[in-house]
Amino acid sequence: MKLTMASSPHNHSHKTLSRLMLTVIAACIPGILVQSYFFGPGTLFQLALALLTVSLSEAAMMKLRGRPVWPTLSDGSAWLTAVLLAVSIPPLAPWWITVIGCVFAIVIVKQLYGGLGFNLFNPAMAAYVLLLISFPVQMTSWTPITEIQATPLSALDQLALIFTEHTLSGAPLAEARQVIDGTTSATPLDHVKTAVSQNLTVSEATNNIAFGAYAGQGWQWVNLAYLLGGLYLLKTKVINWHIPVAFIVTLAVCSGLGYALSPATQAGTLFHLLSGATMLGAFFIATDPVSASTTNRGRLIYGALIGLLVYLIRHFGGYPDAVAFAVLIMNMAVPLIDYYTQPRTYGHGASS
C-alpha cells in the first residue's frame, strides 16, 4: 500500500460561499410566504424589484472596477441583501424606496468599502436605516393583514400602489391602510408605543382587532416562520448558535423583567419575541459573517448587546422597532469585542 503525503488541511469542507448564501435565502422562504399570505403579494413584488436592482448595481460596480461580473454576482451575497431589505420594508412602499435602498446597500455600503468581506456594516440594515430616517412616512406605512382590511386589495391593486401610489380605482394608500372599523392601521409595536405615550395601558392598547393571542395578527406567525428558517440554518450549521440564542435570551429576560416591574406600561416577553423583526434579526441579520463578531465569546457578547439595545430602543427610543439600529451600533463595536475575546493561543503561558 502506497502512503500518499499531502499538506494540510486534510478535512475539506464542501460548503462554498454561493451555497451558503443560497441556503440562507432558502431558509427565508417560509417567512416570505407567510408574510405574503398575511400582507398580500406586495412583498413578492418588492422582492423581485430588489433582486433586479441589486443585480444591476453589482454588475455596474464590477464593470467600473474592471472585474468580471458573474463570479461576484453568483456568490449570492447581493441577492441575500435584496431579500433581507425587501422583507423589511412595507409591502406597498413606493418602488423608488426599494431602488434607493438597494443601490445604497450595494454601491455605498458594500462595493465602496471594497466588496464582500470588507464592509463594516450590514448592507441591508444600513440601507433600511437610511430609508427610515429619510422617508419615515413611506417606511412606516404598513397595511393591516388582508383579513381586517376595510377594502381588500387584489394583486393588481398592490402592484399599482407600488408603482403609482394609487389602486386601479384611484384610491390612495391611506385608504388601503384602513381596517374594518374605519381607523388607520399601525404596526403592533408602533400601536402599543403610541398608546402608552397617551397614558393607556398595554392591555388597553392590545384590546384591538389587529392583535392576536400573543402579538399582532400576522406578525406572530411571520416571526414563527422565520424562527423555523433560523432553526434550519442551525441544523445545517450554516450559522452558529451563539448570536441568535444570546439575542433572544437577553431580549426575553429584559422584557420579562420590564413586564414584572410595570405590566401596565410594558409588553410581555412573547409580544417582544413575536413582533417586528425579532426572529429575522436574530437568525438572518445579526449573524452576518462579515459584520458580526467572529469569536465564540465575542458572538455571545455581540448577540446579548443587540438584544439589550433592541429592548431599550423599543421602550425608551423614538422608533417602534430597533433591530436595524441595534445591529449597526454593534457592528461598530465588533473590532473591540473581537480584540478582547481572542482565544488563547495553543501553548500560550505554558512553562518552558
Tab-separated table of N, CA and C in Angstrom, residues 161-296:
chain	number	residue	atom	x	y	z
A	161	LEU	N	-50.315	50.244	-6.506
A	161	LEU	CA	-49.927	51.092	-5.383
A	161	LEU	C	-48.413	51.263	-5.310
A	162	ILE	N	-47.677	50.210	-5.624
A	162	ILE	CA	-46.218	50.281	-5.564
A	162	ILE	C	-45.672	51.234	-6.630
A	163	PHE	N	-46.254	51.190	-7.832
A	163	PHE	CA	-45.682	51.960	-8.941
A	163	PHE	C	-46.405	53.282	-9.211
A	164	THR	N	-47.624	53.447	-8.712
A	164	THR	CA	-48.341	54.705	-8.949
A	164	THR	C	-48.843	55.346	-7.666
A	165	GLU	N	-48.754	54.616	-6.528
A	165	GLU	CA	-49.229	55.066	-5.219
A	165	GLU	C	-50.746	55.223	-5.166
A	166	HIS	N	-51.443	54.570	-6.095
A	166	HIS	CA	-52.906	54.523	-6.098
A	166	HIS	C	-53.350	53.150	-6.592
A	167	THR	N	-54.516	52.707	-6.142
A	167	THR	CA	-55.075	51.460	-6.645
A	167	THR	C	-55.616	51.676	-8.051
A	168	LEU	N	-56.076	50.592	-8.660
A	168	LEU	CA	-56.634	50.698	-10.012
A	168	LEU	C	-57.862	51.592	-10.039
A	169	SER	N	-58.575	51.668	-8.916
A	169	SER	CA	-59.760	52.528	-8.853
A	169	SER	C	-59.427	53.958	-8.448
A	170	GLY	N	-58.143	54.239	-8.185
A	170	GLY	CA	-57.718	55.586	-7.843
A	170	GLY	C	-57.610	55.867	-6.364
A	171	ALA	N	-57.829	54.849	-5.504
A	171	ALA	CA	-57.749	55.051	-4.058
A	171	ALA	C	-56.293	55.162	-3.629
A	172	PRO	N	-55.960	56.109	-2.744
A	172	PRO	CA	-54.582	56.257	-2.278
A	172	PRO	C	-54.243	55.208	-1.214
A	173	LEU	N	-52.972	55.166	-0.837
A	173	LEU	CA	-52.521	54.202	0.153
A	173	LEU	C	-53.196	54.412	1.498
A	174	ALA	N	-53.515	55.653	1.853
A	174	ALA	CA	-54.140	55.930	3.149
A	174	ALA	C	-55.444	55.160	3.309
A	175	GLU	N	-56.209	55.033	2.228
A	175	GLU	CA	-57.455	54.270	2.292
A	175	GLU	C	-57.167	52.771	2.413
A	176	ALA	N	-56.123	52.329	1.759
A	176	ALA	CA	-55.779	50.908	1.819
A	176	ALA	C	-55.315	50.500	3.211
A	177	ARG	N	-54.838	51.447	3.999
A	177	ARG	CA	-54.333	51.141	5.339
A	177	ARG	C	-55.437	51.089	6.379
A	178	GLN	N	-56.661	51.407	6.019
A	178	GLN	CA	-57.748	51.397	6.988
A	178	GLN	C	-58.229	49.979	7.270
A	179	VAL	N	-58.541	49.725	8.541
A	179	VAL	CA	-59.088	48.431	8.934
A	179	VAL	C	-60.608	48.531	8.933
A	180	ILE	N	-61.280	47.431	9.225
A	180	ILE	CA	-62.724	47.371	9.044
A	180	ILE	C	-63.493	48.289	9.994
A	181	ASP	N	-62.848	48.755	11.088
A	181	ASP	CA	-63.558	49.689	11.968
A	181	ASP	C	-63.351	51.142	11.549
A	182	GLY	N	-62.669	51.350	10.403
A	182	GLY	CA	-62.510	52.695	9.867
A	182	GLY	C	-61.266	53.423	10.321
A	183	THR	N	-60.503	52.862	11.264
A	183	THR	CA	-59.275	53.509	11.732
A	183	THR	C	-58.110	53.103	10.859
A	184	THR	N	-57.037	53.874	10.939
A	184	THR	CA	-55.834	53.564	10.176
A	184	THR	C	-54.947	52.615	10.969
A	185	SER	N	-54.455	51.596	10.301
A	185	SER	CA	-53.656	50.583	10.979
A	185	SER	C	-52.221	51.044	11.199
A	186	ALA	N	-51.614	50.560	12.267
A	186	ALA	CA	-50.187	50.753	12.529
A	186	ALA	C	-49.610	49.404	12.915
A	187	THR	N	-48.290	49.268	12.865
A	187	THR	CA	-47.693	48.013	13.296
A	187	THR	C	-47.948	47.822	14.786
A	188	PRO	N	-47.988	46.579	15.279
A	188	PRO	CA	-48.262	46.351	16.699
A	188	PRO	C	-47.304	47.086	17.625
A	189	LEU	N	-46.025	47.089	17.312
A	189	LEU	CA	-45.050	47.783	18.153
A	189	LEU	C	-45.333	49.280	18.185
A	190	ASP	N	-45.622	49.853	17.027
A	190	ASP	CA	-45.908	51.282	16.953
A	190	ASP	C	-47.214	51.608	17.667
A	191	HIS	N	-48.205	50.748	17.517
A	191	HIS	CA	-49.508	50.988	18.152
A	191	HIS	C	-49.382	50.992	19.676
A	192	VAL	N	-48.673	50.012	20.219
A	192	VAL	CA	-48.512	49.930	21.678
A	192	VAL	C	-47.688	51.096	22.190
A	193	LYS	N	-46.631	51.446	21.478
A	193	LYS	CA	-45.775	52.553	21.908
A	193	LYS	C	-46.553	53.870	21.936
A	194	THR	N	-47.356	54.099	20.901
A	194	THR	CA	-48.154	55.325	20.844
A	194	THR	C	-49.221	55.339	21.934
A	195	ALA	N	-49.873	54.201	22.153
A	195	ALA	CA	-50.933	54.127	23.159
A	195	ALA	C	-50.392	54.385	24.561
A	196	VAL	N	-49.236	53.817	24.879
A	196	VAL	CA	-48.647	54.025	26.208
A	196	VAL	C	-48.263	55.492	26.395
A	197	SER	N	-47.767	56.132	25.330
A	197	SER	CA	-47.421	57.560	25.430
A	197	SER	C	-48.649	58.429	25.650
A	198	GLN	N	-49.837	57.895	25.334
A	198	GLN	CA	-51.094	58.613	25.552
A	198	GLN	C	-51.787	58.169	26.843
A	199	ASN	N	-50.997	57.574	27.740
A	199	ASN	CA	-51.457	57.164	29.075
A	199	ASN	C	-52.461	56.015	29.055
A	200	LEU	N	-52.431	55.208	28.007
A	200	LEU	CA	-53.209	53.977	28.005
A	200	LEU	C	-52.338	52.836	28.502
A	201	THR	N	-52.940	51.780	29.021
A	201	THR	CA	-52.184	50.615	29.449
A	201	THR	C	-51.933	49.704	28.251
A	202	VAL	N	-50.992	48.780	28.406
A	202	VAL	CA	-50.693	47.840	27.325
A	202	VAL	C	-51.904	46.967	27.037
A	203	SER	N	-52.606	46.527	28.080
A	203	SER	CA	-53.788	45.691	27.873
A	203	SER	C	-54.870	46.445	27.103
A	204	GLU	N	-55.016	47.746	27.371
A	204	GLU	CA	-55.981	48.547	26.618
A	204	GLU	C	-55.539	48.716	25.163
A	205	ALA	N	-54.237	48.866	24.976
A	205	ALA	CA	-53.721	49.043	23.618
A	205	ALA	C	-53.876	47.783	22.781
A	206	THR	N	-53.700	46.624	23.406
A	206	THR	CA	-53.781	45.364	22.665
A	206	THR	C	-55.204	44.835	22.543
A	207	ASN	N	-56.151	45.507	23.174
A	207	ASN	CA	-57.556	45.139	23.014
A	207	ASN	C	-58.066	45.723	21.698
A	208	ASN	N	-57.541	45.190	20.629
A	208	ASN	CA	-57.734	45.760	19.303
A	208	ASN	C	-57.834	44.629	18.297
A	209	ILE	N	-58.576	44.851	17.238
A	209	ILE	CA	-58.777	43.813	16.235
A	209	ILE	C	-57.477	43.382	15.561
A	210	ALA	N	-56.475	44.259	15.597
A	210	ALA	CA	-55.206	43.960	14.928
A	210	ALA	C	-54.298	43.053	15.746
A	211	PHE	N	-54.692	42.699	16.974
A	211	PHE	CA	-53.838	41.892	17.841
A	211	PHE	C	-54.390	40.487	17.995
A	212	GLY	N	-53.459	39.520	18.044
A	212	GLY	CA	-53.822	38.137	18.281
A	212	GLY	C	-53.569	37.762	19.726
A	213	ALA	N	-53.347	36.476	19.965
A	213	ALA	CA	-53.188	35.987	21.332
A	213	ALA	C	-51.887	36.465	21.962
A	214	TYR	N	-50.813	36.564	21.171
A	214	TYR	CA	-49.508	36.874	21.740
A	214	TYR	C	-48.896	38.159	21.183
A	215	ALA	N	-49.234	38.493	19.972
A	215	ALA	CA	-48.686	39.706	19.349
A	215	ALA	C	-49.664	40.151	18.272
A	216	GLY	N	-49.194	40.968	17.338
A	216	GLY	CA	-50.071	41.433	16.280
A	216	GLY	C	-50.496	40.302	15.366
A	217	GLN	N	-51.739	40.340	14.910
A	217	GLN	CA	-52.198	39.325	13.972
A	217	GLN	C	-51.295	39.313	12.749
A	218	GLY	N	-50.902	38.163	12.349
A	218	GLY	CA	-49.994	38.035	11.219
A	218	GLY	C	-48.539	38.094	11.649
A	219	TRP	N	-48.171	39.075	12.443
A	219	TRP	CA	-46.775	39.256	12.846
A	219	TRP	C	-46.265	38.073	13.661
A	220	GLN	N	-47.094	37.522	14.533
A	220	GLN	CA	-46.631	36.403	15.340
A	220	GLN	C	-46.323	35.184	14.466
A	221	TRP	N	-47.121	34.985	13.420
A	221	TRP	CA	-46.869	33.861	12.530
A	221	TRP	C	-45.679	34.118	11.619
A	222	VAL	N	-45.498	35.357	11.219
A	222	VAL	CA	-44.321	35.702	10.421
A	222	VAL	C	-43.044	35.420	11.216
A	223	ASN	N	-43.031	35.823	12.492
A	223	ASN	CA	-41.855	35.576	13.318
A	223	ASN	C	-41.626	34.086	13.541
A	224	LEU	N	-42.684	33.332	13.729
A	224	LEU	CA	-42.529	31.880	13.900
A	224	LEU	C	-41.996	31.232	12.623
A	225	ALA	N	-42.395	31.756	11.469
A	225	ALA	CA	-41.887	31.214	10.207
A	225	ALA	C	-40.394	31.496	10.051
A	226	TYR	N	-39.953	32.703	10.426
A	226	TYR	CA	-38.518	32.997	10.363
A	226	TYR	C	-37.756	32.205	11.424
A	227	LEU	N	-38.383	31.939	12.559
A	227	LEU	CA	-37.769	31.069	13.561
A	227	LEU	C	-37.543	29.677	12.985
A	228	LEU	N	-38.528	29.159	12.250
A	228	LEU	CA	-38.374	27.855	11.608
A	228	LEU	C	-37.200	27.858	10.642
A	229	GLY	N	-37.094	28.915	9.832
A	229	GLY	CA	-35.957	29.013	8.918
A	229	GLY	C	-34.636	29.133	9.651
A	230	GLY	N	-34.636	29.865	10.775
A	230	GLY	CA	-33.415	30.002	11.565
A	230	GLY	C	-32.977	28.686	12.175
A	231	LEU	N	-33.930	27.880	12.633
A	231	LEU	CA	-33.589	26.563	13.183
A	231	LEU	C	-32.987	25.664	12.109
A	232	TYR	N	-33.467	25.810	10.874
A	232	TYR	CA	-32.877	25.053	9.767
A	232	TYR	C	-31.418	25.465	9.551
A	233	LEU	N	-31.133	26.761	9.644
A	233	LEU	CA	-29.751	27.223	9.493
A	233	LEU	C	-28.860	26.675	10.599
A	234	LEU	N	-29.391	26.579	11.801
A	234	LEU	CA	-28.622	25.996	12.905
A	234	LEU	C	-28.385	24.506	12.675
A	235	LYS	N	-29.404	23.810	12.225
A	235	LYS	CA	-29.287	22.369	11.999
A	235	LYS	C	-28.262	22.061	10.918
A	236	THR	N	-28.236	22.870	9.872
A	236	THR	CA	-27.290	22.652	8.778
A	236	THR	C	-25.925	23.293	9.056
A	237	LYS	N	-25.786	23.914	10.228
A	237	LYS	CA	-24.530	24.539	10.666
A	237	LYS	C	-24.071	25.659	9.732
A	238	VAL	N	-25.028	26.311	9.115
A	238	VAL	CA	-24.701	27.487	8.308
A	238	VAL	C	-24.362	28.660	9.223
A	239	ILE	N	-25.038	28.748	10.368
A	239	ILE	CA	-24.737	29.769	11.376
A	239	ILE	C	-24.451	29.082	12.705
A	240	ASN	N	-23.783	29.784	13.607
A	240	ASN	CA	-23.547	29.294	14.957
A	240	ASN	C	-24.704	29.713	15.863
A	241	TRP	N	-24.872	28.993	16.956
A	241	TRP	CA	-25.997	29.251	17.857
A	241	TRP	C	-25.766	30.458	18.747
A	242	HIS	N	-24.542	30.906	18.916
A	242	HIS	CA	-24.210	31.894	19.938
A	242	HIS	C	-24.979	33.209	19.788
A	243	ILE	N	-24.981	33.786	18.581
A	243	ILE	CA	-25.606	35.102	18.397
A	243	ILE	C	-27.126	35.042	18.551
A	244	PRO	N	-27.842	34.150	17.822
A	244	PRO	CA	-29.301	34.154	17.982
A	244	PRO	C	-29.766	33.796	19.384
A	245	VAL	N	-29.100	32.848	20.032
A	245	VAL	CA	-29.506	32.468	21.388
A	245	VAL	C	-29.254	33.605	22.361
A	246	ALA	N	-28.089	34.247	22.271
A	246	ALA	CA	-27.787	35.369	23.165
A	246	ALA	C	-28.756	36.522	22.926
A	247	PHE	N	-29.063	36.793	21.674
A	247	PHE	CA	-30.021	37.848	21.312
A	247	PHE	C	-31.386	37.564	21.939
A	248	ILE	N	-31.941	36.384	21.656
A	248	ILE	CA	-33.301	36.057	22.093
A	248	ILE	C	-33.385	35.962	23.609
A	249	VAL	N	-32.420	35.319	24.242
A	249	VAL	CA	-32.452	35.170	25.704
A	249	VAL	C	-32.370	36.530	26.387
A	250	THR	N	-31.482	37.396	25.912
A	250	THR	CA	-31.346	38.724	26.518
A	250	THR	C	-32.618	39.545	26.349
A	251	LEU	N	-33.190	39.524	25.144
A	251	LEU	CA	-34.434	40.256	24.916
A	251	LEU	C	-35.558	39.695	25.781
A	252	ALA	N	-35.596	38.373	25.929
A	252	ALA	CA	-36.628	37.744	26.754
A	252	ALA	C	-36.474	38.132	28.226
A	253	VAL	N	-35.255	38.115	28.708
A	253	VAL	CA	-35.007	38.460	30.118
A	253	VAL	C	-35.351	39.925	30.381
A	254	CYS	N	-34.886	40.814	29.520
A	254	CYS	CA	-35.144	42.251	29.711
A	254	CYS	C	-36.634	42.565	29.644
A	255	SER	N	-37.325	42.016	28.645
A	255	SER	CA	-38.749	42.283	28.525
A	255	SER	C	-39.534	41.638	29.661
A	256	GLY	N	-39.079	40.464	30.119
A	256	GLY	CA	-39.742	39.824	31.246
A	256	GLY	C	-39.595	40.627	32.522
A	257	LEU	N	-38.397	41.159	32.768
A	257	LEU	CA	-38.186	41.999	33.948
A	257	LEU	C	-38.995	43.285	33.848
A	258	GLY	N	-39.016	43.877	32.659
A	258	GLY	CA	-39.784	45.102	32.472
A	258	GLY	C	-41.265	44.884	32.710
A	259	TYR	N	-41.778	43.771	32.217
A	259	TYR	CA	-43.201	43.468	32.419
A	259	TYR	C	-43.498	43.198	33.894
A	260	ALA	N	-42.578	42.523	34.588
A	260	ALA	CA	-42.786	42.241	36.004
A	260	ALA	C	-42.800	43.526	36.832
A	261	LEU	N	-41.980	44.498	36.433
A	261	LEU	CA	-41.906	45.752	37.188
A	261	LEU	C	-43.057	46.694	36.849
A	262	SER	N	-43.490	46.687	35.588
A	262	SER	CA	-44.549	47.619	35.185
A	262	SER	C	-45.415	46.998	34.095
A	263	PRO	N	-46.319	46.074	34.458
A	263	PRO	CA	-47.146	45.402	33.440
A	263	PRO	C	-48.098	46.340	32.714
A	264	ALA	N	-48.396	47.488	33.309
A	264	ALA	CA	-49.332	48.416	32.676
A	264	ALA	C	-48.699	49.159	31.508
A	265	THR	N	-47.380	49.363	31.551
A	265	THR	CA	-46.717	50.176	30.527
A	265	THR	C	-45.731	49.403	29.667
A	266	GLN	N	-45.505	48.135	29.976
A	266	GLN	CA	-44.543	47.362	29.204
A	266	GLN	C	-45.165	46.054	28.743
A	267	ALA	N	-44.914	45.724	27.495
A	267	ALA	CA	-45.448	44.488	26.922
A	267	ALA	C	-44.661	43.290	27.438
A	268	GLY	N	-45.277	42.121	27.363
A	268	GLY	CA	-44.651	40.910	27.869
A	268	GLY	C	-43.604	40.339	26.930
A	269	THR	N	-43.012	39.245	27.370
A	269	THR	CA	-41.907	38.626	26.637
A	269	THR	C	-42.334	38.122	25.266
A	270	LEU	N	-43.449	37.401	25.199
A	270	LEU	CA	-43.883	36.847	23.915
A	270	LEU	C	-44.203	37.942	22.911
A	271	PHE	N	-44.742	39.049	23.391
A	271	PHE	CA	-45.025	40.160	22.481
A	271	PHE	C	-43.734	40.654	21.830
A	272	HIS	N	-42.673	40.800	22.621
A	272	HIS	CA	-41.399	41.274	22.076
A	272	HIS	C	-40.781	40.247	21.123
A	273	LEU	N	-40.874	38.976	21.481
A	273	LEU	CA	-40.232	37.946	20.671
A	273	LEU	C	-40.964	37.696	19.358
A	274	LEU	N	-42.273	37.948	19.331
A	274	LEU	CA	-43.062	37.638	18.145
A	274	LEU	C	-43.540	38.880	17.407
A	275	SER	N	-42.901	40.012	17.650
A	275	SER	CA	-43.270	41.260	16.974
A	275	SER	C	-42.098	41.798	16.161
A	276	GLY	N	-42.424	42.611	15.177
A	276	GLY	CA	-41.381	43.280	14.411
A	276	GLY	C	-40.451	42.302	13.710
A	277	ALA	N	-39.176	42.641	13.720
A	277	ALA	CA	-38.170	41.842	13.015
A	277	ALA	C	-37.329	41.013	13.972
A	278	THR	N	-37.908	40.580	15.097
A	278	THR	CA	-37.114	39.899	16.115
A	278	THR	C	-36.436	38.648	15.581
A	279	MET	N	-37.201	37.713	15.055
A	279	MET	CA	-36.627	36.439	14.602
A	279	MET	C	-35.816	36.612	13.321
A	280	LEU	N	-36.273	37.483	12.438
A	280	LEU	CA	-35.479	37.781	11.243
A	280	LEU	C	-34.133	38.360	11.646
A	281	GLY	N	-34.143	39.259	12.612
A	281	GLY	CA	-32.900	39.864	13.069
A	281	GLY	C	-31.994	38.888	13.774
A	282	ALA	N	-32.567	38.027	14.603
A	282	ALA	CA	-31.757	37.104	15.398
A	282	ALA	C	-31.026	36.081	14.543
A	283	PHE	N	-31.702	35.536	13.524
A	283	PHE	CA	-31.129	34.423	12.761
A	283	PHE	C	-30.550	34.828	11.410
A	284	PHE	N	-31.045	35.900	10.802
A	284	PHE	CA	-30.641	36.216	9.436
A	284	PHE	C	-29.837	37.506	9.311
A	285	ILE	N	-30.011	38.436	10.247
A	285	ILE	CA	-29.358	39.735	10.141
A	285	ILE	C	-28.149	39.838	11.071
A	286	ALA	N	-28.361	39.569	12.340
A	286	ALA	CA	-27.262	39.689	13.306
A	286	ALA	C	-26.149	38.684	13.046
A	287	THR	N	-26.449	37.575	12.371
A	287	THR	CA	-25.461	36.521	12.132
A	287	THR	C	-24.637	36.738	10.870
A	288	ASP	N	-24.757	37.881	10.240
A	288	ASP	CA	-23.964	38.184	9.043
A	288	ASP	C	-22.487	37.903	9.319
A	289	PRO	N	-21.858	36.986	8.578
A	289	PRO	CA	-20.486	36.579	8.906
A	289	PRO	C	-19.437	37.667	8.710
A	290	VAL	N	-19.749	38.694	7.928
A	290	VAL	CA	-18.766	39.742	7.661
A	290	VAL	C	-18.768	40.804	8.753
A	291	SER	N	-19.955	41.278	9.130
A	291	SER	CA	-20.048	42.400	10.062
A	291	SER	C	-20.252	41.983	11.514
A	292	ALA	N	-20.421	40.683	11.787
A	292	ALA	CA	-20.635	40.206	13.156
A	292	ALA	C	-19.316	39.781	13.787
A	293	SER	N	-19.343	39.545	15.080
A	293	SER	CA	-18.156	39.069	15.788
A	293	SER	C	-17.774	37.675	15.299
A	294	THR	N	-16.502	37.342	15.404
A	294	THR	CA	-16.010	36.079	14.853
A	294	THR	C	-15.532	35.088	15.904
A	295	THR	N	-15.457	35.473	17.164
A	295	THR	CA	-15.062	34.545	18.225
A	295	THR	C	-16.310	34.075	18.959
A	296	ASN	N	-16.238	32.910	19.578
A	296	ASN	CA	-17.430	32.386	20.249
A	296	ASN	C	-17.856	33.256	21.431
